[in-house]
Amino acid sequence: MYEMRKKKQREMQQKNWWSYALLAAAIFVYTQGCSLIKTNMGYALPVILLSFVMHLRSVGDLSRKIFKLKESKSANIAMLTALTAIAVICYLKDFSVFYILLFNLAAIFIYVITAAIFSKHNKEQ
């Protein structure tokens, strides 16, 4: 049963649209979680944590497919740190959904830059 589920999961991940759909869902969930964090933290925190997991999986897959970069733990840490900082700032100051979306895209950009730096650094060694 477990092997069949893993096989089906691998097949879904091989499809081109799966990572894009997962990233779009992660961006939407994170944006909604950050917009709710000030009014209802009980609902917002699990949503933000779920979006962290979705971001890690989808951004890593897409950077490997699009930019031919290896997934990097340092890039994951940099992106999670940026997303956490954005969530804390959203708790302290009220931002519109548009600005949260821009911050989210900036965190993804940070992932790509960090992965590119570490990929180039690993190739030189």
CSV table of N, CA, C and O in Angstrom, one decimal, residues 35-113:
chain,number,residue,atom,x,y,z
A,35,SER,N,-2.5,37.4,5.6
A,35,SER,CA,-3.5,38.4,5.7
A,35,SER,C,-4.4,38.2,6.9
A,35,SER,O,-5.0,39.1,7.5
A,36,LEU,N,-4.5,37.0,7.4
A,36,LEU,CA,-5.3,36.6,8.5
A,36,LEU,C,-4.6,36.7,9.9
A,36,LEU,O,-5.2,36.6,10.9
A,37,ILE,N,-3.3,36.8,9.8
A,37,ILE,CA,-2.5,36.6,11.0
A,37,ILE,C,-2.8,37.6,12.1
A,37,ILE,O,-2.7,37.2,13.3
A,38,LYS,N,-3.1,38.8,11.7
A,38,LYS,CA,-3.4,39.8,12.7
A,38,LYS,C,-4.7,39.6,13.4
A,38,LYS,O,-4.9,39.9,14.6
A,39,THR,N,-5.7,39.2,12.6
A,39,THR,CA,-7.0,39.1,13.2
A,39,THR,C,-7.3,37.7,13.8
A,39,THR,O,-8.0,37.6,14.8
A,40,ASN,N,-6.7,36.6,13.3
A,40,ASN,CA,-7.1,35.3,13.8
A,40,ASN,C,-5.8,34.4,13.7
A,40,ASN,O,-5.7,33.7,12.7
A,41,MET,N,-5.0,34.5,14.7
A,41,MET,CA,-3.7,33.7,14.6
A,41,MET,C,-3.9,32.2,14.7
A,41,MET,O,-3.1,31.5,14.2
A,42,GLY,N,-5.0,31.8,15.4
A,42,GLY,CA,-5.2,30.4,15.5
A,42,GLY,C,-5.4,29.7,14.1
A,42,GLY,O,-5.1,28.5,14.0
A,43,TYR,N,-6.0,30.4,13.2
A,43,TYR,CA,-6.2,29.8,11.9
A,43,TYR,C,-5.0,30.1,11.0
A,43,TYR,O,-4.7,29.3,10.1
A,44,ALA,N,-4.3,31.2,11.2
A,44,ALA,CA,-3.3,31.6,10.3
A,44,ALA,C,-2.0,30.8,10.4
A,44,ALA,O,-1.4,30.5,9.4
A,45,LEU,N,-1.6,30.5,11.6
A,45,LEU,CA,-0.3,29.7,11.8
A,45,LEU,C,-0.3,28.4,11.2
A,45,LEU,O,0.7,28.1,10.5
A,46,PRO,N,-1.3,27.5,11.3
A,46,PRO,CA,-1.2,26.2,10.6
A,46,PRO,C,-1.2,26.4,9.1
A,46,PRO,O,-0.6,25.7,8.4
A,47,VAL,N,-1.9,27.4,8.6
A,47,VAL,CA,-2.0,27.7,7.2
A,47,VAL,C,-0.6,28.1,6.7
A,47,VAL,O,-0.1,27.6,5.6
A,48,ILE,N,0.1,29.0,7.4
A,48,ILE,CA,1.4,29.4,7.0
A,48,ILE,C,2.4,28.3,7.1
A,48,ILE,O,3.2,28.1,6.2
A,49,LEU,N,2.3,27.4,8.1
A,49,LEU,CA,3.2,26.3,8.2
A,49,LEU,C,3.0,25.3,7.0
A,49,LEU,O,3.9,24.7,6.5
A,50,LEU,N,1.7,25.1,6.7
A,50,LEU,CA,1.4,24.2,5.5
A,50,LEU,C,2.0,24.8,4.2
A,50,LEU,O,2.6,24.1,3.4
A,51,SER,N,1.9,26.1,4.1
A,51,SER,CA,2.5,26.8,2.9
A,51,SER,C,4.0,26.7,2.9
A,51,SER,O,4.6,26.6,1.8
A,52,PHE,N,4.6,26.7,4.0
A,52,PHE,CA,6.1,26.5,4.1
A,52,PHE,C,6.5,25.2,3.4
A,52,PHE,O,7.4,25.1,2.6
A,53,VAL,N,5.8,24.1,3.8
A,53,VAL,CA,6.0,22.8,3.2
A,53,VAL,C,5.8,22.8,1.7
A,53,VAL,O,6.6,22.2,1.0
A,54,MET,N,4.7,23.4,1.3
A,54,MET,CA,4.4,23.4,-0.1
A,54,MET,C,5.4,24.2,-0.9
A,54,MET,O,5.8,23.9,-2.0
A,55,HIS,N,5.9,25.3,-0.3
A,55,HIS,CA,6.9,26.1,-1.0
A,55,HIS,C,8.2,25.3,-1.1
A,55,HIS,O,8.8,25.3,-2.2
A,56,LEU,N,8.6,24.6,-0.1
A,56,LEU,CA,9.8,23.9,-0.1
A,56,LEU,C,9.8,22.9,-1.3
A,56,LEU,O,10.8,22.7,-2.0
A,57,ARG,N,8.7,22.2,-1.4
A,57,ARG,CA,8.6,21.1,-2.4
A,57,ARG,C,8.5,21.7,-3.8
A,57,ARG,O,9.3,21.2,-4.7
A,58,SER,N,7.7,22.6,-4.0
A,58,SER,CA,7.4,23.1,-5.4
A,58,SER,C,8.6,24.0,-5.9
A,58,SER,O,9.0,23.9,-7.0
A,59,VAL,N,9.1,24.9,-5.1
A,59,VAL,CA,10.2,25.8,-5.5
A,59,VAL,C,11.4,24.9,-5.9
A,59,VAL,O,12.1,25.2,-6.8
A,60,GLY,N,11.7,23.9,-5.1
A,60,GLY,CA,12.9,23.1,-5.3
A,60,GLY,C,12.7,22.3,-6.7
A,60,GLY,O,13.6,22.2,-7.5
A,61,ASP,N,11.5,21.8,-6.9
A,61,ASP,CA,11.3,21.1,-8.2
A,61,ASP,C,11.4,22.0,-9.4
A,61,ASP,O,12.0,21.7,-10.4
A,62,LEU,N,10.8,23.2,-9.2
A,62,LEU,CA,10.8,24.1,-10.4
A,62,LEU,C,12.1,24.7,-10.7
A,62,LEU,O,12.5,24.9,-11.8
A,63,SER,N,12.9,25.0,-9.6
A,63,SER,CA,14.3,25.5,-9.9
A,63,SER,C,15.1,24.4,-10.5
A,63,SER,O,16.0,24.7,-11.3
A,64,ARG,N,14.9,23.1,-10.2
A,64,ARG,CA,15.6,22.1,-10.9
A,64,ARG,C,15.2,21.9,-12.3
A,64,ARG,O,16.0,21.7,-13.2
A,65,LYS,N,13.9,22.1,-12.6
A,65,LYS,CA,13.4,21.9,-14.0
A,65,LYS,C,13.7,23.1,-14.8
A,65,LYS,O,14.1,23.0,-16.0
A,66,ILE,N,13.5,24.3,-14.3
A,66,ILE,CA,13.6,25.5,-15.1
A,66,ILE,C,15.1,26.0,-15.2
A,66,ILE,O,15.6,26.2,-16.3
A,67,PHE,N,15.7,26.1,-14.1
A,67,PHE,CA,17.1,26.7,-14.1
A,67,PHE,C,18.2,25.6,-14.0
A,67,PHE,O,19.4,26.0,-13.9
A,68,LYS,N,17.8,24.4,-13.9
A,68,LYS,CA,18.8,23.3,-13.8
A,68,LYS,C,19.7,23.4,-12.6
A,68,LYS,O,20.9,23.2,-12.6
A,69,LEU,N,19.1,23.9,-11.5
A,69,LEU,CA,19.8,24.0,-10.2
A,69,LEU,C,19.5,22.9,-9.3
A,69,LEU,O,18.4,22.4,-9.2
A,70,LYS,N,20.5,22.4,-8.5
A,70,LYS,CA,20.2,21.4,-7.5
A,70,LYS,C,19.6,22.1,-6.3
A,70,LYS,O,19.8,23.2,-6.0
A,71,GLU,N,18.7,21.3,-5.6
A,71,GLU,CA,18.1,21.8,-4.4
A,71,GLU,C,19.2,21.9,-3.4
A,71,GLU,O,20.0,21.1,-3.2
A,72,SER,N,19.1,23.0,-2.7
A,72,SER,CA,20.1,23.4,-1.7
A,72,SER,C,19.5,23.6,-0.3
A,72,SER,O,18.4,24.3,-0.3
A,73,LYS,N,20.0,23.0,0.7
A,73,LYS,CA,19.5,23.3,2.0
A,73,LYS,C,19.7,24.7,2.4
A,73,LYS,O,18.8,25.3,3.1
A,74,SER,N,20.8,25.3,2.0
A,74,SER,CA,21.0,26.7,2.3
A,74,SER,C,19.9,27.6,1.6
A,74,SER,O,19.4,28.6,2.2
A,75,ALA,N,19.5,27.3,0.4
A,75,ALA,CA,18.5,28.0,-0.3
A,75,ALA,C,17.2,27.8,0.4
A,75,ALA,O,16.4,28.8,0.5
A,76,ASN,N,16.9,26.6,0.9
A,76,ASN,CA,15.7,26.4,1.6
A,76,ASN,C,15.6,27.2,2.9
A,76,ASN,O,14.6,27.8,3.2
A,77,ILE,N,16.7,27.2,3.6
A,77,ILE,CA,16.8,28.0,4.8
A,77,ILE,C,16.6,29.5,4.6
A,77,ILE,O,15.9,30.2,5.3
A,78,ALA,N,17.2,30.0,3.5
A,78,ALA,CA,17.1,31.4,3.2
A,78,ALA,C,15.7,31.7,2.8
A,78,ALA,O,15.1,32.8,3.3
A,79,MET,N,15.0,30.9,2.1
A,79,MET,CA,13.6,31.1,1.7
A,79,MET,C,12.7,31.1,2.9
A,79,MET,O,11.8,31.9,3.1
A,80,LEU,N,12.9,30.1,3.8
A,80,LEU,CA,12.1,29.9,5.0
A,80,LEU,C,12.3,31.1,5.9
A,80,LEU,O,11.3,31.6,6.5
A,81,THR,N,13.5,31.6,6.0
A,81,THR,CA,13.8,32.7,6.9
A,81,THR,C,13.1,34.0,6.3
A,81,THR,O,12.5,34.7,7.1
A,82,ALA,N,13.1,34.1,5.0
A,82,ALA,CA,12.4,35.3,4.4
A,82,ALA,C,10.9,35.2,4.6
A,82,ALA,O,10.3,36.2,4.9
A,83,LEU,N,10.4,34.0,4.4
A,83,LEU,CA,8.9,33.8,4.6
A,83,LEU,C,8.5,34.0,6.0
A,83,LEU,O,7.5,34.6,6.3
A,84,THR,N,9.3,33.6,7.0
A,84,THR,CA,9.0,33.8,8.4
A,84,THR,C,9.1,35.2,8.7
A,84,THR,O,8.3,35.8,9.5
A,85,ALA,N,10.1,35.9,8.2
A,85,ALA,CA,10.3,37.4,8.5
A,85,ALA,C,9.1,38.1,7.9
A,85,ALA,O,8.5,39.0,8.6
A,86,ILE,N,8.6,37.7,6.8
A,86,ILE,CA,7.4,38.4,6.2
A,86,ILE,C,6.2,38.2,7.0
A,86,ILE,O,5.4,39.1,7.3
A,87,ALA,N,6.0,36.9,7.5
A,87,ALA,CA,4.9,36.6,8.4
A,87,ALA,C,4.9,37.5,9.7
A,87,ALA,O,3.9,38.0,10.1
A,88,VAL,N,6.1,37.6,10.3
A,88,VAL,CA,6.2,38.4,11.5
A,88,VAL,C,5.9,39.9,11.2
A,88,VAL,O,5.3,40.5,12.0
A,89,ILE,N,6.4,40.4,10.1
A,89,ILE,CA,6.2,41.8,9.7
A,89,ILE,C,4.7,42.0,9.5
A,89,ILE,O,4.1,43.0,9.8
A,90,CYS,N,4.0,41.0,8.9
A,90,CYS,CA,2.6,41.1,8.6
A,90,CYS,C,1.8,41.1,9.9
A,90,CYS,O,0.7,41.7,10.0
A,91,TYR,N,2.3,40.4,10.9
A,91,TYR,CA,1.7,40.4,12.3
A,91,TYR,C,1.8,41.8,12.9
A,91,TYR,O,0.9,42.3,13.5
A,92,LEU,N,3.0,42.4,12.7
A,92,LEU,CA,3.3,43.7,13.4
A,92,LEU,C,2.6,44.9,12.6
A,92,LEU,O,2.2,45.8,13.2
A,93,LYS,N,2.6,44.8,11.3
A,93,LYS,CA,2.0,45.9,10.5
A,93,LYS,C,1.1,45.3,9.5
A,93,LYS,O,1.3,44.2,8.9
A,94,ASP,N,0.0,45.9,9.2
A,94,ASP,CA,-1.1,45.4,8.3
A,94,ASP,C,-0.7,45.8,6.9
A,94,ASP,O,-0.6,46.9,6.5
A,95,PHE,N,-0.5,44.7,6.1
A,95,PHE,CA,-0.2,44.9,4.6
A,95,PHE,C,-1.4,44.4,3.8
A,95,PHE,O,-2.1,43.5,4.2
A,96,SER,N,-1.5,44.9,2.6
A,96,SER,CA,-2.5,44.4,1.7
A,96,SER,C,-2.1,43.1,1.1
A,96,SER,O,-0.9,42.8,1.2
A,97,VAL,N,-3.0,42.4,0.5
A,97,VAL,CA,-2.7,41.1,-0.1
A,97,VAL,C,-1.7,41.3,-1.3
A,97,VAL,O,-0.8,40.4,-1.4
A,98,PHE,N,-1.7,42.4,-2.0
A,98,PHE,CA,-0.8,42.6,-3.1
A,98,PHE,C,0.6,42.7,-2.6
A,98,PHE,O,1.5,42.1,-3.2
A,99,TYR,N,0.9,43.4,-1.5
A,99,TYR,CA,2.2,43.5,-1.0
A,99,TYR,C,2.7,42.2,-0.4
A,99,TYR,O,3.9,41.8,-0.6
A,100,ILE,N,1.8,41.4,0.2
A,100,ILE,CA,2.2,40.1,0.7
A,100,ILE,C,2.6,39.2,-0.5
A,100,ILE,O,3.6,38.4,-0.4
A,101,LEU,N,1.9,39.3,-1.5
A,101,LEU,CA,2.2,38.5,-2.7
A,101,LEU,C,3.6,38.9,-3.3
A,101,LEU,O,4.4,38.1,-3.7
A,102,LEU,N,3.9,40.2,-3.3
A,102,LEU,CA,5.2,40.7,-3.8
A,102,LEU,C,6.3,40.2,-2.9
A,102,LEU,O,7.4,39.7,-3.4
A,103,PHE,N,6.1,40.2,-1.6
A,103,PHE,CA,7.1,39.7,-0.7
A,103,PHE,C,7.3,38.2,-0.8
A,103,PHE,O,8.4,37.7,-0.7
A,104,ASN,N,6.2,37.5,-1.1
A,104,ASN,CA,6.3,36.0,-1.3
A,104,ASN,C,7.1,35.8,-2.6
A,104,ASN,O,8.0,34.9,-2.6
A,105,LEU,N,6.9,36.5,-3.6
A,105,LEU,CA,7.7,36.3,-4.9
A,105,LEU,C,9.2,36.7,-4.6
A,105,LEU,O,10.1,36.1,-5.2
A,106,ALA,N,9.4,37.7,-3.8
A,106,ALA,CA,10.8,38.0,-3.4
A,106,ALA,C,11.5,36.9,-2.7
A,106,ALA,O,12.7,36.6,-2.9
A,107,ALA,N,10.7,36.2,-1.8
A,107,ALA,CA,11.3,35.1,-1.1
A,107,ALA,C,11.7,33.9,-2.1
A,107,ALA,O,12.7,33.3,-1.9
A,108,ILE,N,10.8,33.7,-3.1
A,108,ILE,CA,11.1,32.7,-4.1
A,108,ILE,C,12.4,33.1,-4.9
A,108,ILE,O,13.2,32.3,-5.2
A,109,PHE,N,12.5,34.4,-5.2
A,109,PHE,CA,13.6,34.9,-5.9
A,109,PHE,C,14.9,34.7,-5.1
A,109,PHE,O,16.0,34.4,-5.6
A,110,ILE,N,14.8,34.9,-3.8
A,110,ILE,CA,15.9,34.7,-2.8
A,110,ILE,C,16.4,33.2,-2.9
A,110,ILE,O,17.6,32.9,-2.9
A,111,TYR,N,15.4,32.3,-3.0
A,111,TYR,CA,15.7,30.9,-3.1
A,111,TYR,C,16.5,30.6,-4.4
A,111,TYR,O,17.5,30.0,-4.3
A,112,VAL,N,16.1,31.2,-5.5
A,112,VAL,CA,16.7,30.9,-6.8
A,112,VAL,C,18.1,31.5,-6.8
A,112,VAL,O,19.1,30.9,-7.2
A,113,ILE,N,18.3,32.7,-6.2
A,113,ILE,CA,19.6,33.3,-6.2
A,113,ILE,C,20.6,32.5,-5.3
A,113,ILE,O,21.7,32.2,-5.7
